[in-house]
mmCIF file of C-alpha atoms in Angstrom:
data_model
loop_
_atom_site.group_PDB
_atom_site.id
_atom_site.type_symbol
_atom_site.label_atom_id
_atom_site.label_comp_id
_atom_site.label_asym_id
_atom_site.label_seq_id
_atom_site.Cartn_x
_atom_site.Cartn_y
_atom_site.Cartn_z
ATOM 1 C CA UNK A 12 -73.514 30.951 64.307
ATOM 2 C CA UNK A 13 -73.291 32.456 68.010
ATOM 3 C CA UNK A 14 -70.986 29.738 68.643
ATOM 4 C CA UNK A 15 -68.632 30.819 65.727
ATOM 5 C CA UNK A 16 -68.867 34.344 66.617
ATOM 6 C CA UNK A 17 -67.526 33.421 70.101
ATOM 7 C CA UNK A 18 -64.837 31.362 68.891
ATOM 8 C CA UNK A 19 -63.537 34.034 66.232
ATOM 9 C CA UNK A 20 -63.410 36.450 69.345
ATOM 10 C CA UNK A 21 -61.453 33.902 71.484
ATOM 11 C CA UNK A 22 -59.470 33.454 68.675
ATOM 12 C CA UNK A 23 -58.997 37.420 68.204
ATOM 13 C CA UNK A 24 -58.530 37.980 71.710
ATOM 14 C CA UNK A 25 -55.552 35.012 71.832
ATOM 15 C CA UNK A 26 -54.194 36.858 69.147
ATOM 16 C CA UNK A 27 -53.957 40.283 70.761
ATOM 17 C CA UNK A 28 -52.360 38.587 73.922
ATOM 18 C CA UNK A 29 -49.591 36.804 71.953
ATOM 19 C CA UNK A 30 -48.881 40.086 70.187
ATOM 20 C CA UNK A 31 -48.896 42.187 73.335
ATOM 21 C CA UNK A 32 -46.297 39.536 74.873
ATOM 22 C CA UNK A 33 -44.155 39.883 72.087
ATOM 23 C CA UNK A 34 -44.390 43.498 72.378
ATOM 24 C CA UNK A 35 -43.739 43.563 75.945
ATOM 25 C CA UNK A 36 -40.672 40.876 75.189
ATOM 26 C CA UNK A 37 -39.152 43.078 72.775
ATOM 27 C CA UNK A 38 -39.418 46.174 74.740
ATOM 28 C CA UNK A 39 -38.103 44.228 77.859
ATOM 29 C CA UNK A 40 -35.315 43.210 75.849
ATOM 30 C CA UNK A 41 -34.399 46.824 74.620
ATOM 31 C CA UNK A 42 -34.398 47.996 78.328
ATOM 32 C CA UNK A 43 -32.403 45.484 79.637
ATOM 33 C CA UNK A 44 -29.599 46.120 76.853
ATOM 34 C CA UNK A 45 -29.811 49.768 77.814
ATOM 35 C CA UNK A 46 -29.315 48.990 81.373
ATOM 36 C CA UNK A 47 -26.695 46.627 81.046
ATOM 37 C CA UNK A 48 -24.600 49.041 78.897
ATOM 38 C CA UNK A 49 -25.225 51.505 81.593
ATOM 39 C CA UNK A 50 -23.900 49.281 84.403
ATOM 40 C CA UNK A 51 -20.834 48.484 81.836
ATOM 41 C CA UNK A 52 -18.989 45.181 81.270
ATOM 42 C CA UNK A 53 -18.054 44.653 84.813
ATOM 43 C CA UNK A 54 -21.347 43.264 85.391
ATOM 44 C CA UNK A 55 -20.503 40.649 82.994
ATOM 45 C CA UNK A 56 -16.840 40.060 83.462
ATOM 46 C CA UNK A 57 -16.576 40.196 87.504
ATOM 47 C CA UNK A 58 -19.911 39.110 88.648
ATOM 48 C CA UNK A 59 -19.462 39.885 92.437
ATOM 49 C CA UNK A 60 -22.440 39.108 94.891
ATOM 50 C CA UNK A 61 -24.234 42.540 94.609
ATOM 51 C CA UNK A 62 -24.214 42.097 90.697
ATOM 52 C CA UNK A 63 -25.605 38.343 90.546
ATOM 53 C CA UNK A 64 -28.622 39.590 93.149
ATOM 54 C CA UNK A 65 -29.429 42.517 90.738
ATOM 55 C CA UNK A 66 -29.133 40.726 87.699
ATOM 56 C CA UNK A 67 -31.447 37.645 88.887
ATOM 57 C CA UNK A 68 -33.780 40.374 90.146
ATOM 58 C CA UNK A 69 -33.884 42.380 86.876
ATOM 59 C CA UNK A 70 -34.258 39.393 85.102
ATOM 60 C CA UNK A 71 -36.964 38.007 87.135
ATOM 61 C CA UNK A 72 -38.844 41.719 86.700
ATOM 62 C CA UNK A 73 -38.199 41.304 83.015
ATOM 63 C CA UNK A 74 -39.860 38.113 82.769
ATOM 64 C CA UNK A 75 -43.171 39.335 85.043
ATOM 65 C CA UNK A 76 -43.666 42.002 82.842
ATOM 66 C CA UNK A 77 -43.359 40.049 79.447
ATOM 67 C CA UNK A 78 -45.719 37.342 80.992
ATOM 68 C CA UNK A 79 -47.961 38.987 83.506
ATOM 69 C CA UNK A 80 -50.348 41.091 81.670
ATOM 70 C CA UNK A 81 -52.285 42.553 84.506
ATOM 71 C CA UNK A 82 -49.084 44.451 85.239
ATOM 72 C CA UNK A 83 -48.651 47.796 83.738
ATOM 73 C CA UNK A 84 -45.492 48.042 81.723
ATOM 74 C CA UNK A 85 -44.076 51.079 83.427
ATOM 75 C CA UNK A 86 -43.871 49.624 86.828
ATOM 76 C CA UNK A 87 -41.560 46.765 85.512
ATOM 77 C CA UNK A 88 -39.656 49.327 83.955
ATOM 78 C CA UNK A 89 -39.423 51.637 86.834
ATOM 79 C CA UNK A 90 -38.086 48.730 89.030
ATOM 80 C CA UNK A 91 -35.617 48.058 86.415
ATOM 81 C CA UNK A 92 -34.288 51.316 86.200
ATOM 82 C CA UNK A 93 -34.302 51.666 90.219
ATOM 83 C CA UNK A 94 -32.141 48.269 90.655
ATOM 84 C CA UNK A 95 -29.905 49.467 87.975
ATOM 85 C CA UNK A 96 -29.264 52.797 89.442
ATOM 86 C CA UNK A 97 -28.582 51.274 92.770
ATOM 87 C CA UNK A 98 -25.873 49.107 91.049
ATOM 88 C CA UNK A 99 -24.213 51.881 89.428
ATOM 89 C CA UNK A 100 -24.668 53.740 92.908
ATOM 90 C CA UNK A 101 -22.802 50.722 94.747
ATOM 91 C CA UNK A 102 -20.077 50.361 91.964
ATOM 92 C CA UNK A 103 -19.045 54.464 92.381
ATOM 93 C CA UNK A 104 -19.174 53.911 96.193
ATOM 94 C CA UNK A 105 -17.001 51.187 95.988
ATOM 95 C CA UNK A 106 -14.655 52.724 93.704
ATOM 96 C CA UNK A 107 -14.321 56.006 96.324
ATOM 97 C CA UNK A 108 -14.258 54.010 99.506
ATOM 98 C CA UNK A 109 -11.899 51.530 100.335
ATOM 99 C CA UNK A 110 -14.272 50.127 103.289
ATOM 100 C CA UNK A 111 -17.212 50.060 100.767
ATOM 101 C CA UNK A 112 -15.433 48.246 98.564
ATOM 102 C CA UNK A 113 -14.737 45.567 101.110
ATOM 103 C CA UNK A 114 -18.180 45.413 102.409
ATOM 104 C CA UNK A 115 -19.672 45.280 98.834
ATOM 105 C CA UNK A 116 -17.265 42.975 96.890
ATOM 106 C CA UNK A 117 -15.637 41.478 99.666
ATOM 107 C CA UNK A 118 -11.931 40.602 99.861
ATOM 108 C CA UNK A 119 -9.642 37.951 98.366
ATOM 109 C CA UNK A 120 -9.083 35.017 100.711
ATOM 110 C CA UNK A 121 -5.850 33.050 100.778
ATOM 111 C CA UNK A 122 -6.278 29.252 100.473
ATOM 112 C CA UNK A 123 -3.074 28.101 100.107
ATOM 113 C CA UNK A 124 -0.346 30.045 102.027
ATOM 114 C CA UNK A 125 3.485 28.907 101.466
ATOM 115 C CA UNK A 126 2.493 25.475 100.384
ATOM 116 C CA UNK A 127 0.283 25.025 103.233
ATOM 117 C CA UNK A 128 -3.746 24.415 103.095
ATOM 118 C CA UNK A 129 -5.590 26.950 105.260
ATOM 119 C CA UNK A 130 -8.722 25.109 106.249
ATOM 120 C CA UNK A 131 -10.354 27.722 108.123
ATOM 121 C CA UNK A 132 -10.349 29.953 104.937
ATOM 122 C CA UNK A 133 -11.820 27.012 103.094
ATOM 123 C CA UNK A 134 -14.654 27.240 105.371
ATOM 124 C CA UNK A 135 -14.652 31.136 104.850
ATOM 125 C CA UNK A 136 -14.733 30.803 101.302
ATOM 126 C CA UNK A 137 -17.535 28.145 101.535
ATOM 127 C CA UNK A 138 -15.698 25.559 99.415
ATOM 128 C CA UNK A 139 -14.902 22.049 100.001
ATOM 129 C CA UNK A 140 -11.488 20.660 99.446
ATOM 130 C CA UNK A 141 -12.454 18.571 96.461
ATOM 131 C CA UNK A 142 -13.583 21.899 94.817
ATOM 132 C CA UNK A 143 -9.905 23.209 95.506
ATOM 133 C CA UNK A 144 -8.511 20.452 93.907
ATOM 134 C CA UNK A 145 -11.016 20.739 91.040
ATOM 135 C CA UNK A 146 -10.175 24.338 90.582
ATOM 136 C CA UNK A 147 -6.429 23.414 90.699
ATOM 137 C CA UNK A 148 -6.463 20.877 88.096
ATOM 138 C CA UNK A 149 -8.249 23.297 85.796
ATOM 139 C CA UNK A 150 -5.718 25.620 86.067
ATOM 140 C CA UNK A 151 -3.251 23.080 85.086
ATOM 141 C CA UNK A 152 -1.898 21.779 88.454
ATOM 142 C CA UNK A 153 -2.116 17.941 89.033
ATOM 143 C CA UNK A 154 -0.042 17.979 91.870
ATOM 144 C CA UNK A 155 -1.210 20.373 95.078
ATOM 145 C CA UNK A 156 2.459 20.134 96.168
ATOM 146 C CA UNK A 157 3.225 22.380 93.154
ATOM 147 C CA UNK A 158 1.283 25.170 94.457
ATOM 148 C CA UNK A 159 3.003 28.120 96.448
ATOM 149 C CA UNK A 160 -0.436 30.462 96.716
ATOM 150 C CA UNK A 161 -4.121 29.928 96.027
ATOM 151 C CA UNK A 162 -6.423 32.883 96.534
ATOM 152 C CA UNK A 163 -9.812 33.293 96.046
ATOM 153 C CA UNK A 164 -10.554 36.496 94.187
ATOM 154 C CA UNK A 165 -13.648 38.616 94.953
ATOM 155 C CA UNK A 166 -15.038 37.749 91.607
ATOM 156 C CA UNK A 167 -15.072 33.913 92.822
ATOM 157 C CA UNK A 168 -12.188 32.880 90.706
ATOM 158 C CA UNK A 169 -9.070 31.404 92.555
ATOM 159 C CA UNK A 170 -5.551 32.219 91.325
ATOM 160 C CA UNK A 171 -2.524 30.178 91.884
ATOM 161 C CA UNK A 172 1.148 30.644 92.077
ATOM 162 C CA UNK A 173 3.329 27.874 91.303
ATOM 163 C CA UNK A 174 6.481 26.812 93.836
ATOM 164 C CA UNK A 175 9.634 28.189 91.980
ATOM 165 C CA UNK A 176 10.487 25.133 90.950
ATOM 166 C CA UNK A 177 7.575 24.858 88.739
ATOM 167 C CA UNK A 178 7.403 28.427 87.666
ATOM 168 C CA UNK A 179 8.027 28.895 83.791
ATOM 169 C CA UNK A 180 10.900 30.809 82.601
ATOM 170 C CA UNK A 181 10.816 34.126 80.796
ATOM 171 C CA UNK A 182 13.572 36.147 78.945
ATOM 172 C CA UNK A 183 14.861 38.002 81.855
ATOM 173 C CA UNK A 184 15.832 34.750 83.580
ATOM 174 C CA UNK A 185 18.388 34.467 80.617
ATOM 175 C CA UNK A 186 19.261 38.531 80.373
ATOM 176 C CA UNK A 187 17.274 38.237 77.258
ATOM 177 C CA UNK A 188 14.967 41.179 76.066
ATOM 178 C CA UNK A 189 12.965 40.034 73.196
ATOM 179 C CA UNK A 190 11.508 42.525 70.790
ATOM 180 C CA UNK A 191 8.355 43.984 71.158
ATOM 181 C CA UNK A 192 5.305 42.707 69.390
ATOM 182 C CA UNK A 193 2.726 44.951 67.952
ATOM 183 C CA UNK A 194 -1.210 44.247 67.389
ATOM 184 C CA UNK A 195 -2.274 42.685 64.460
ATOM 185 C CA UNK A 196 -4.754 44.684 62.377
ATOM 186 C CA UNK A 197 -7.592 43.156 60.361
ATOM 187 C CA UNK A 198 -7.156 44.345 56.963
ATOM 188 C CA UNK A 199 -9.395 41.529 55.182
ATOM 189 C CA UNK A 200 -12.349 39.660 56.624
ATOM 190 C CA UNK A 201 -14.706 37.718 54.984
ATOM 191 C CA UNK A 202 -13.311 38.270 51.510
ATOM 192 C CA UNK A 203 -13.811 42.385 51.832
ATOM 193 C CA UNK A 204 -11.145 44.710 52.793
ATOM 194 C CA UNK A 205 -11.793 46.424 55.927
ATOM 195 C CA UNK A 206 -11.191 49.732 54.805
ATOM 196 C CA UNK A 207 -11.209 51.659 58.144
ATOM 197 C CA UNK A 208 -8.462 49.465 59.087
ATOM 198 C CA UNK A 209 -5.862 50.451 56.217
ATOM 199 C CA UNK A 210 -4.889 53.688 58.097
ATOM 200 C CA UNK A 211 -4.074 52.103 61.394
ATOM 201 C CA UNK A 212 -2.235 49.228 59.696
ATOM 202 C CA UNK A 213 -0.192 52.037 57.441
ATOM 203 C CA UNK A 214 -0.891 50.395 54.193
ATOM 204 C CA UNK A 215 -3.275 51.899 51.112
ATOM 205 C CA UNK A 216 -5.679 50.020 49.545
ATOM 206 C CA UNK A 217 -3.668 49.384 46.510
ATOM 207 C CA UNK A 218 -0.639 48.306 48.472
ATOM 208 C CA UNK A 219 -2.540 45.604 50.268
ATOM 209 C CA UNK A 220 -4.391 44.296 46.766
ATOM 210 C CA UNK A 221 -0.836 44.231 45.659
ATOM 211 C CA UNK A 222 0.657 42.283 48.261
ATOM 212 C CA UNK A 223 -2.349 39.874 48.121
ATOM 213 C CA UNK A 224 -1.404 39.190 44.450
ATOM 214 C CA UNK A 225 2.043 38.716 45.130
ATOM 215 C CA UNK A 226 0.844 35.820 47.349
ATOM 216 C CA UNK A 227 -1.161 34.245 44.110
ATOM 217 C CA UNK A 228 -4.566 34.858 46.465
ATOM 218 C CA UNK A 229 -7.922 36.901 45.634
ATOM 219 C CA UNK A 230 -9.484 39.234 48.210
ATOM 220 C CA UNK A 231 -12.614 37.644 47.645
ATOM 221 C CA UNK A 232 -11.374 34.215 48.399
ATOM 222 C CA UNK A 233 -9.478 35.285 51.915
ATOM 223 C CA UNK A 234 -11.136 34.609 55.190
ATOM 224 C CA UNK A 235 -9.053 36.410 57.221
ATOM 225 C CA UNK A 236 -5.913 38.738 56.655
ATOM 226 C CA UNK A 237 -3.758 40.430 59.236
ATOM 227 C CA UNK A 238 -0.672 42.940 59.116
ATOM 228 C CA UNK A 239 1.426 44.131 61.655
ATOM 229 C CA UNK A 240 3.699 47.016 62.189
ATOM 230 C CA UNK A 241 6.401 45.399 59.748
ATOM 231 C CA UNK A 242 4.072 45.002 57.404
ATOM 232 C CA UNK A 243 3.815 41.276 57.342
ATOM 233 C CA UNK A 244 0.903 39.909 55.824
ATOM 234 C CA UNK A 245 -0.854 36.720 57.080
ATOM 235 C CA UNK A 246 -3.385 35.436 55.127
ATOM 236 C CA UNK A 247 -5.883 32.929 56.249
ATOM 237 C CA UNK A 248 -7.987 31.115 53.298
ATOM 238 C CA UNK A 249 -11.762 30.116 53.486
#
């Protein structure tokens, strides 16, 4: 009887710990989401060294807050908020000061200049020649001699400029000005009319349905339909 009570108490304690971890995990997720929105898309699109450090740290704090039940939850939240405010402050500082921006985000490094590989800049960027060749192939340059300039950006990505003979032709090379293209507006998605987009597309619901029927289609059978400024309807079936 006593053993049964002890087992029941242990099970109850385990269930309570699991529920507590679940609640803390959900809370940390919500906090991380809010803080990520505060830091902005830059933290995702252009991950600088400082952003990387802050992201790793905040993630570690969030994981510790979820799994270490001895730590009070507000301490973890406070730490994450402090790191987020630091990141926002550094972003603001880098926007206001060129020197601060260079210190925080670094400066672009020229890896290939006029078709010549700058060896000491490879060391400065801490990448090997094989890495440079790999990035070049990923960018579509299988012959290194086709590259005029290669620059490592502050985000860690490498930008390439081909030699003049390998640069793609554009309309201005033929003294030709193509007609400007407008954005495609999604008017039907997954069999439903996106009524909020009809005004931007310059079309009414009735007119849209009529155009769909003229193509011998039904709205419910359309996966995606877009329309441009000339009211040209493009339909993609399910």
